[in-house]
Structures are given as C-alpha cells and as structure tokens.
Short mmCIF file of C-alpha atoms in Angstrom, two decimals:
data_model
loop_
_atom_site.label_atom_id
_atom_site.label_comp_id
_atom_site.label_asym_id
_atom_site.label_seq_id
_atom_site.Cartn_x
_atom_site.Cartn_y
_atom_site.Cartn_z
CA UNK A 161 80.84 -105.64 -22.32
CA UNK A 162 82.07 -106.15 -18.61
CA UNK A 163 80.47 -108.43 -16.56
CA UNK A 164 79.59 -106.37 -13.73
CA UNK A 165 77.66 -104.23 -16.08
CA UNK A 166 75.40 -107.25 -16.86
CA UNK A 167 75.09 -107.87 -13.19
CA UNK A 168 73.78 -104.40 -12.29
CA UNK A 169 71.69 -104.38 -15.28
CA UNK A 170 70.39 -107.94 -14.24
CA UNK A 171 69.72 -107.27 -10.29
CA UNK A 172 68.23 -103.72 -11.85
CA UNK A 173 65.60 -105.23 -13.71
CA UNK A 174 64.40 -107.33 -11.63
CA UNK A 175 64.15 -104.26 -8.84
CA UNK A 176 62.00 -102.40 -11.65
CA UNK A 177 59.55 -104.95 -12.19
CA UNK A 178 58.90 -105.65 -8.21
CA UNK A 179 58.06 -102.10 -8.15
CA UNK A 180 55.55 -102.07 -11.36
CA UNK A 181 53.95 -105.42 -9.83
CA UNK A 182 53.23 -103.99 -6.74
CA UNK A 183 51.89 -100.66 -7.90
CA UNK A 184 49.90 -102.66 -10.45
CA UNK A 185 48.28 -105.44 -8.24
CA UNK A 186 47.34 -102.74 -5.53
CA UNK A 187 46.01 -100.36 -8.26
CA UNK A 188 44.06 -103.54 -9.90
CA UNK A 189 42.59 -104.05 -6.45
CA UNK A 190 41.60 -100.62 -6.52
CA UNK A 191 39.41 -100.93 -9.64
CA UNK A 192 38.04 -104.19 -8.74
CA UNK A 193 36.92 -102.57 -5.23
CA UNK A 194 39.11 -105.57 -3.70
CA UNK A 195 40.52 -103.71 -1.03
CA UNK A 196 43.67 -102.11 -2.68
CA UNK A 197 44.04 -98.27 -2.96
CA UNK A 198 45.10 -96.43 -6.00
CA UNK A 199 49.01 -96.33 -5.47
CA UNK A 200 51.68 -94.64 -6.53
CA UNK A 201 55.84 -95.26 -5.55
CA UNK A 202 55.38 -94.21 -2.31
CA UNK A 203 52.94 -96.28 -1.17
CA UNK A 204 54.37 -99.37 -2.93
CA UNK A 205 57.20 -99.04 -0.40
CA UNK A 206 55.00 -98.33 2.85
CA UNK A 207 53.11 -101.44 1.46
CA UNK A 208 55.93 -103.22 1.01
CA UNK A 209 57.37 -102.27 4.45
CA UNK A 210 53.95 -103.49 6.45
CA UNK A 211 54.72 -106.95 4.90
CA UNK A 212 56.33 -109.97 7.34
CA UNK A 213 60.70 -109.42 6.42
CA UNK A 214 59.55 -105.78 4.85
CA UNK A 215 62.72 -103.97 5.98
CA UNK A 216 64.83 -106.60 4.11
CA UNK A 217 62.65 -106.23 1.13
CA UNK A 218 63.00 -102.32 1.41
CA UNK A 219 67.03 -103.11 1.64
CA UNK A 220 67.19 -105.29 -1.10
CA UNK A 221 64.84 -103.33 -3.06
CA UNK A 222 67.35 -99.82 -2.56
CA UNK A 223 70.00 -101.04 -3.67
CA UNK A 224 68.49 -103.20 -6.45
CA UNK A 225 66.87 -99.68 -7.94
CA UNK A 226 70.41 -98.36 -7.20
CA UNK A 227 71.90 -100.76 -9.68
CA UNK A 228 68.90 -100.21 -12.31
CA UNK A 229 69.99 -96.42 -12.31
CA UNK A 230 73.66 -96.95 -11.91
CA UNK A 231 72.92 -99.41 -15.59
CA UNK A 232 70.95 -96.05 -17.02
CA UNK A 233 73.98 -93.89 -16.45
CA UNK A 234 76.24 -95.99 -17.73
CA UNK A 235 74.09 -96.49 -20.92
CA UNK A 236 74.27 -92.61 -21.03
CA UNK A 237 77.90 -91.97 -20.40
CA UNK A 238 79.75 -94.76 -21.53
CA UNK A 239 77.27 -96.10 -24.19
CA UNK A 240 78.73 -99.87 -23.92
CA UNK A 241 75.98 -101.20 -26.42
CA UNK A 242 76.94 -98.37 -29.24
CA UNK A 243 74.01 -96.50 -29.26
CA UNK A 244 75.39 -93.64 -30.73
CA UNK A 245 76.07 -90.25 -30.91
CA UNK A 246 73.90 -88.88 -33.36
CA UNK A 247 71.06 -86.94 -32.56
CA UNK A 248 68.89 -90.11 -32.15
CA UNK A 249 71.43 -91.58 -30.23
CA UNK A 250 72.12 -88.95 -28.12
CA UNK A 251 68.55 -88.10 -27.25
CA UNK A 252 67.96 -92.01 -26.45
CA UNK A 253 71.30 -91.82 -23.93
CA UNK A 254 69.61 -88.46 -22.51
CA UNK A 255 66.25 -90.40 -21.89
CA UNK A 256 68.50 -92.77 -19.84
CA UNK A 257 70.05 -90.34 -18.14
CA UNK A 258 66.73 -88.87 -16.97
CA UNK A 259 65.66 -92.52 -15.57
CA UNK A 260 68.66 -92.93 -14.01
CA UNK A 261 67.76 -90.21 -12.03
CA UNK A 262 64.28 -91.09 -11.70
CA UNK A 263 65.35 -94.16 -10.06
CA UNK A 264 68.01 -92.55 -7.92
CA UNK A 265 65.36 -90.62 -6.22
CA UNK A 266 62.99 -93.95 -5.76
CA UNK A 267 66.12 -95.24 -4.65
CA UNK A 268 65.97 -92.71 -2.01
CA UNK A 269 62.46 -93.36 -1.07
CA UNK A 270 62.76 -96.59 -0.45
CA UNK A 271 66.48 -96.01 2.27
CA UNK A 272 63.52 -92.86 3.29
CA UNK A 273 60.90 -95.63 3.62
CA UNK A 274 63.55 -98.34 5.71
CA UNK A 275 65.35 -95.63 8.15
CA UNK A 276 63.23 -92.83 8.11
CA UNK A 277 59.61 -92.04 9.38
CA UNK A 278 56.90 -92.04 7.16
CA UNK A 279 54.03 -90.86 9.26
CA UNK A 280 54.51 -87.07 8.38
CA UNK A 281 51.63 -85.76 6.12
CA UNK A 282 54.19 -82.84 5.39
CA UNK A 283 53.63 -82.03 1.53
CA UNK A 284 56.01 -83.64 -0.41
CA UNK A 285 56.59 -80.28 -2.41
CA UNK A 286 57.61 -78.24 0.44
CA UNK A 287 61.07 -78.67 -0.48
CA UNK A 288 60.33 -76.70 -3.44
CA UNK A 289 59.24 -73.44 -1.41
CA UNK A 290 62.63 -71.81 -1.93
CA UNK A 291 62.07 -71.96 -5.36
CA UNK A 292 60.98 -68.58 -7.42
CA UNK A 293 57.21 -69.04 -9.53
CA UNK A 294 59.40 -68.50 -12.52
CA UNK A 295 61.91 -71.17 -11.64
CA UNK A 296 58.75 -73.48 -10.75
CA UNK A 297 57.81 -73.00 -14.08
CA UNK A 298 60.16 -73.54 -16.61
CA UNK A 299 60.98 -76.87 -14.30
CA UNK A 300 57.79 -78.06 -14.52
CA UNK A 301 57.69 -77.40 -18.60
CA UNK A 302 60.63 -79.28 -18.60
CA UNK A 303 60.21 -82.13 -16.92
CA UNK A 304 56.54 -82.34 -19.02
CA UNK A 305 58.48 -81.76 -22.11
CA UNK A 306 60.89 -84.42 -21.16
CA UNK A 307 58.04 -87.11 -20.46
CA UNK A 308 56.04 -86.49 -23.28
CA UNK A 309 58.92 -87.24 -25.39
CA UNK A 310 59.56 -90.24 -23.45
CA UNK A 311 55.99 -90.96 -24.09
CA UNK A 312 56.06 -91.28 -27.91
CA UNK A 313 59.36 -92.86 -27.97
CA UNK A 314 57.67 -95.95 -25.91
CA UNK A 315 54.96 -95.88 -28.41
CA UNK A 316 57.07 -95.62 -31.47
CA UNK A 317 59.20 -98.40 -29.70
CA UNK A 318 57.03 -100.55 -29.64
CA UNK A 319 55.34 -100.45 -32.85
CA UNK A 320 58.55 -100.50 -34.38
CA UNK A 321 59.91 -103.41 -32.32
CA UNK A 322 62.98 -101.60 -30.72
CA UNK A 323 61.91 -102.06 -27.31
CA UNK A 324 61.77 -105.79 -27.99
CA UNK A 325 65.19 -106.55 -29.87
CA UNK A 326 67.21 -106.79 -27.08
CA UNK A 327 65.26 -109.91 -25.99
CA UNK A 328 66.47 -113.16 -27.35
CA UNK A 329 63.00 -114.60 -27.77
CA UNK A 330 63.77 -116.78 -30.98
CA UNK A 331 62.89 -120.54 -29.99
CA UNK A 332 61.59 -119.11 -26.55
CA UNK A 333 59.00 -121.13 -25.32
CA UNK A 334 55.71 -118.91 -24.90
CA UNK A 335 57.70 -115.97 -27.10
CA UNK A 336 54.26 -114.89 -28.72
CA UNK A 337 52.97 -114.35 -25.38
CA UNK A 338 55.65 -113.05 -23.77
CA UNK A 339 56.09 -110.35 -26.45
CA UNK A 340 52.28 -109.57 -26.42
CA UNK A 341 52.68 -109.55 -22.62
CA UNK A 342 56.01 -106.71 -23.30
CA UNK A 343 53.90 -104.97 -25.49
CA UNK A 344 51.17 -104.30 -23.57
CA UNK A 345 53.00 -103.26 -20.44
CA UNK A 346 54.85 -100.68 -22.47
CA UNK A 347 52.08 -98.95 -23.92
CA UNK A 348 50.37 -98.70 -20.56
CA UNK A 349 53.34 -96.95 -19.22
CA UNK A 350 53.23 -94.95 -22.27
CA UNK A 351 49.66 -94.25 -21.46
CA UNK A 352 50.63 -93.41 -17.44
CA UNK A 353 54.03 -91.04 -18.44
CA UNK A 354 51.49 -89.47 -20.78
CA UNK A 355 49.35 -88.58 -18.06
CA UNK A 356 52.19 -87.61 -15.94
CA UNK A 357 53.82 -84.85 -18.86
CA UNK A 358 49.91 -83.54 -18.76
CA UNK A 359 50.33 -82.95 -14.56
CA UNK A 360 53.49 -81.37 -15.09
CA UNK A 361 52.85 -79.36 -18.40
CA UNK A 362 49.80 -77.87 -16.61
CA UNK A 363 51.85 -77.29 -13.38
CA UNK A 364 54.19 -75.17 -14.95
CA UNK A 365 51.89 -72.91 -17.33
CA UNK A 366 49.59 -72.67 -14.11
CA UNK A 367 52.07 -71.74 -11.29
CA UNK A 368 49.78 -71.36 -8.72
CA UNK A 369 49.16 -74.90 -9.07
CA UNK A 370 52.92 -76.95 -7.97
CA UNK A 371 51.95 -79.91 -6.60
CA UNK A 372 54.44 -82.25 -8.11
CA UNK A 373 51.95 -85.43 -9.49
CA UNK A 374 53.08 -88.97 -9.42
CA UNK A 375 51.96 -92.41 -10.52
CA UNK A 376 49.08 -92.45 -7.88
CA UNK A 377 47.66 -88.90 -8.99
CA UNK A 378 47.67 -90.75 -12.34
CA UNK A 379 45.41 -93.49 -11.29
CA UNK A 380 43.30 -91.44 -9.49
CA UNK A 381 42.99 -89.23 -12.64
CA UNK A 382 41.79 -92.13 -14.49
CA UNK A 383 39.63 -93.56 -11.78
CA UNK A 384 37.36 -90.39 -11.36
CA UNK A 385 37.03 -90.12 -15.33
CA UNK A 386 33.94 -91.24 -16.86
CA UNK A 387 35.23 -94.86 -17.59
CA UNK A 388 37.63 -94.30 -15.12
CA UNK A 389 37.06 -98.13 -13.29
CA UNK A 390 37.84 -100.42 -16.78
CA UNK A 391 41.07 -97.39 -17.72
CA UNK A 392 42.15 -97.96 -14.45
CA UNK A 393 42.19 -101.77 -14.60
CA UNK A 394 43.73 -101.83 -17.89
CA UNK A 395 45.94 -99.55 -16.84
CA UNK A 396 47.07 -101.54 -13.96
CA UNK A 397 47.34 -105.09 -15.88
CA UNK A 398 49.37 -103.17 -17.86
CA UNK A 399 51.75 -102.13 -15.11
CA UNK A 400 51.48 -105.99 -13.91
CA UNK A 401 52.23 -106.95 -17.54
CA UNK A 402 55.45 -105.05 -17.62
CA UNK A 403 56.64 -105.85 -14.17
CA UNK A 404 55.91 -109.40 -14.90
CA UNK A 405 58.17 -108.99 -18.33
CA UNK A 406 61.19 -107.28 -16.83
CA UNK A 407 61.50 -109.58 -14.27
CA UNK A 408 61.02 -112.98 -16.20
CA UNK A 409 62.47 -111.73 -19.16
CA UNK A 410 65.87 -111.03 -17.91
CA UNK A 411 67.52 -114.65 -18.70
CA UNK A 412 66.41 -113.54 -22.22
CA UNK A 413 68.01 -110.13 -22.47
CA UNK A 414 71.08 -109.48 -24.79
CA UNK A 415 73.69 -107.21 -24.88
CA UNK A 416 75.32 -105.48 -27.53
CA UNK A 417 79.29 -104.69 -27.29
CA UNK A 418 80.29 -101.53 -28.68
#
C-alpha cells in the first residue's frame, strides 16, 4: 500500500479520537453534574475553540478529519486492503463511503467553527426548507436505514473480532486491556448510532417532525430516561474508551495490501 495512504489514515485517526474524547469527557461531566453539558460535534468544536491556542486546534483538527475521510473514500473506491467486491464487501466499502462523508461535513464544522460565526441560534435544519415533505422523508428513512445497519455491523464486529484484527496487539504490552478498552468503546457507539437511526427513522415516518438529531440529542435522550444519569455515563466512558483506543492504538494498526 502507498505510504501516503498510511499517513492520512494515521493523522485521521488520531483526529477521530480527539473528537470522541472531547464529546465523551464533557458528556461524562454532564452525568456526574461536574460542570460539563451534554455535547454533541458541535459543541466539541466551540469547546475546543474557547480553549488557550483553540484556533490552531480547530486548524489542525480540519484537516486531520479531512484526512480520516479522504482514508474512508479511498477504502471505498480503491479498496487498497482487498476488501472485496462481493456483497459483504461491497456493503462494508459503502459503510465507508457514508463516513467519509460524515466526516467531510464535521470537517466542515470545524473550518465553520475557525472562520465563521457561531453565535447564530439559526436552526441548523433550515437548509433543508427547500426540500418537499416527501423528499424529507425518504432521506430521513435512509439515512436511519443506513445507521441501523451500521449499528449491527459494529456489534457483530466486535463479537466476531473483525473490528480488532487490524491491530497488531500480539506481544503488546497491556493488549488484554487495550482490547477490552476497543471493545467497549465500539459497542457504545453502537449503542449511540442506534439511537441516532431511531431519531432519523422516526423523522422520516413523522414528517412534521425534521429536526435532524445528532450525538448531543442522543445524550440528552438518554439523560432524561429513567436511568438516564448511569446510561449516560456509560455511554460517555464509552466514547472516552474509543477515543482513547484510536488514538493510542495507531502505532499498532496494520495494513493489508491488496
């Protein structure tokens, strides 16, 4: 595989995690009534702008996510580790695809975030006001469709192990914690796209109701639940787990030519 491939995946990863960490040790706060706020994307980045260098951070952050989804499309174009192009295969390259542009638009937010202004409390939807009820719809059933797949496949993942393989833990120091560590942050994102398909699903079969819902309409969901305090603090180890585990776990991650 090329080496500038491994570089963007590298400086990628490491731009995920930041962003999981952050979202996680606010939300954390949150649930331990520490002074955090139940956070999504968006306020990860104003958070992360408030703090002393913040505008390099936002710069550096940008163009790190830029590389993460630049890595997803070319794992769903090119396919340099062989996935495949069966119907496993090319669902798993599609799933990258739809990060990629995931990450494009947080991306966005965070070049929004360094050069734009973010004191507007203009709805983040109202870009979607051209768009038909019917349109609105099938979108949102989509896009819910699309995560609750992504769902299970995490799960599935990580029962069977996939998620894990590309890791070169063998003679790791740690390696049973670090994969426990893995493990847990994936199902808690499992657990938070889950949540998010459920927004979306309802969204579209209820068109009155388009408010697009994000990460932080997650947490809150959980926090006003009955148990919503301890689901919300596992929850948000969980998110610290798997930042924690993309970022120190990149020396560790393998590549397969194809």
């Amino acid at each position: 595989m090329k080496k500038s491939f491994k570089t963007i995946a590298y400086i990628g990863f490491v731009s995920k995690g930041l962003i999981y960490l952050v979202i996680g040790t606010l939300s954390l706060l949150a649930a331990l009534n520490m002074g955090g706020e139940s956070t999504g994307t968006n306020s990860a980045l104003s958070f992360l702008k408030k703090q002393p260098f913040g505008q390099v951070l936002l710069m550096l952050l940008g163009v790190g996510l830029i590389c993460y989804s630049a890595w997803m499309y070319v794992q769903s174009i090119k396919d340099p580790e062989n996935i495949g192009s069966d119907t496993k295969g090319k669902l798993k390259r599609f799933i990258y695809f739809f990060n990629g542009l995931v990450y494009t638009v947080i991306a966005g937010l965070a070049f929004y975030h360094l050069f734009g202004s973010t004191g507007s409390k203009k709805s983040d939807t109202a870009y979607l006001d051209f768009l038909g009820p019917t349109t609105l719809t099938i979108l949102f059933i989509v896009v819910g469709v699309v995560l609750t797949v992504q769902a299970v496949a995490l799960i599935i993942g990580v029962i069977k192990g996939h998620l894990l393989d590309r890791f070169n833990l063998e003679g790791a120091t740690y390696s049973h914690l670090i994969k426990i560590l893995g493990k847990f942050g994936y199902y808690a994102r499992a657990f938070v796209v889950a949540i998010l398909a459920y927004f979306f699903l309802r969204a579209g079969i209820y068109t009155d109701n388009n408010e697009i819902k994000g990460i932080q309409d997650a947490f809150s969901f959980l926090h006003t639940s009955g148990i919503g305090g301890i689901l919300m603090a596992i929850t948000a180890v969980g998110f610290i787990s798997y930042g924690t585990f993309y970022i120190l776990l990149t020396r560790f991650r393998t590549f397969e030519d194809g």
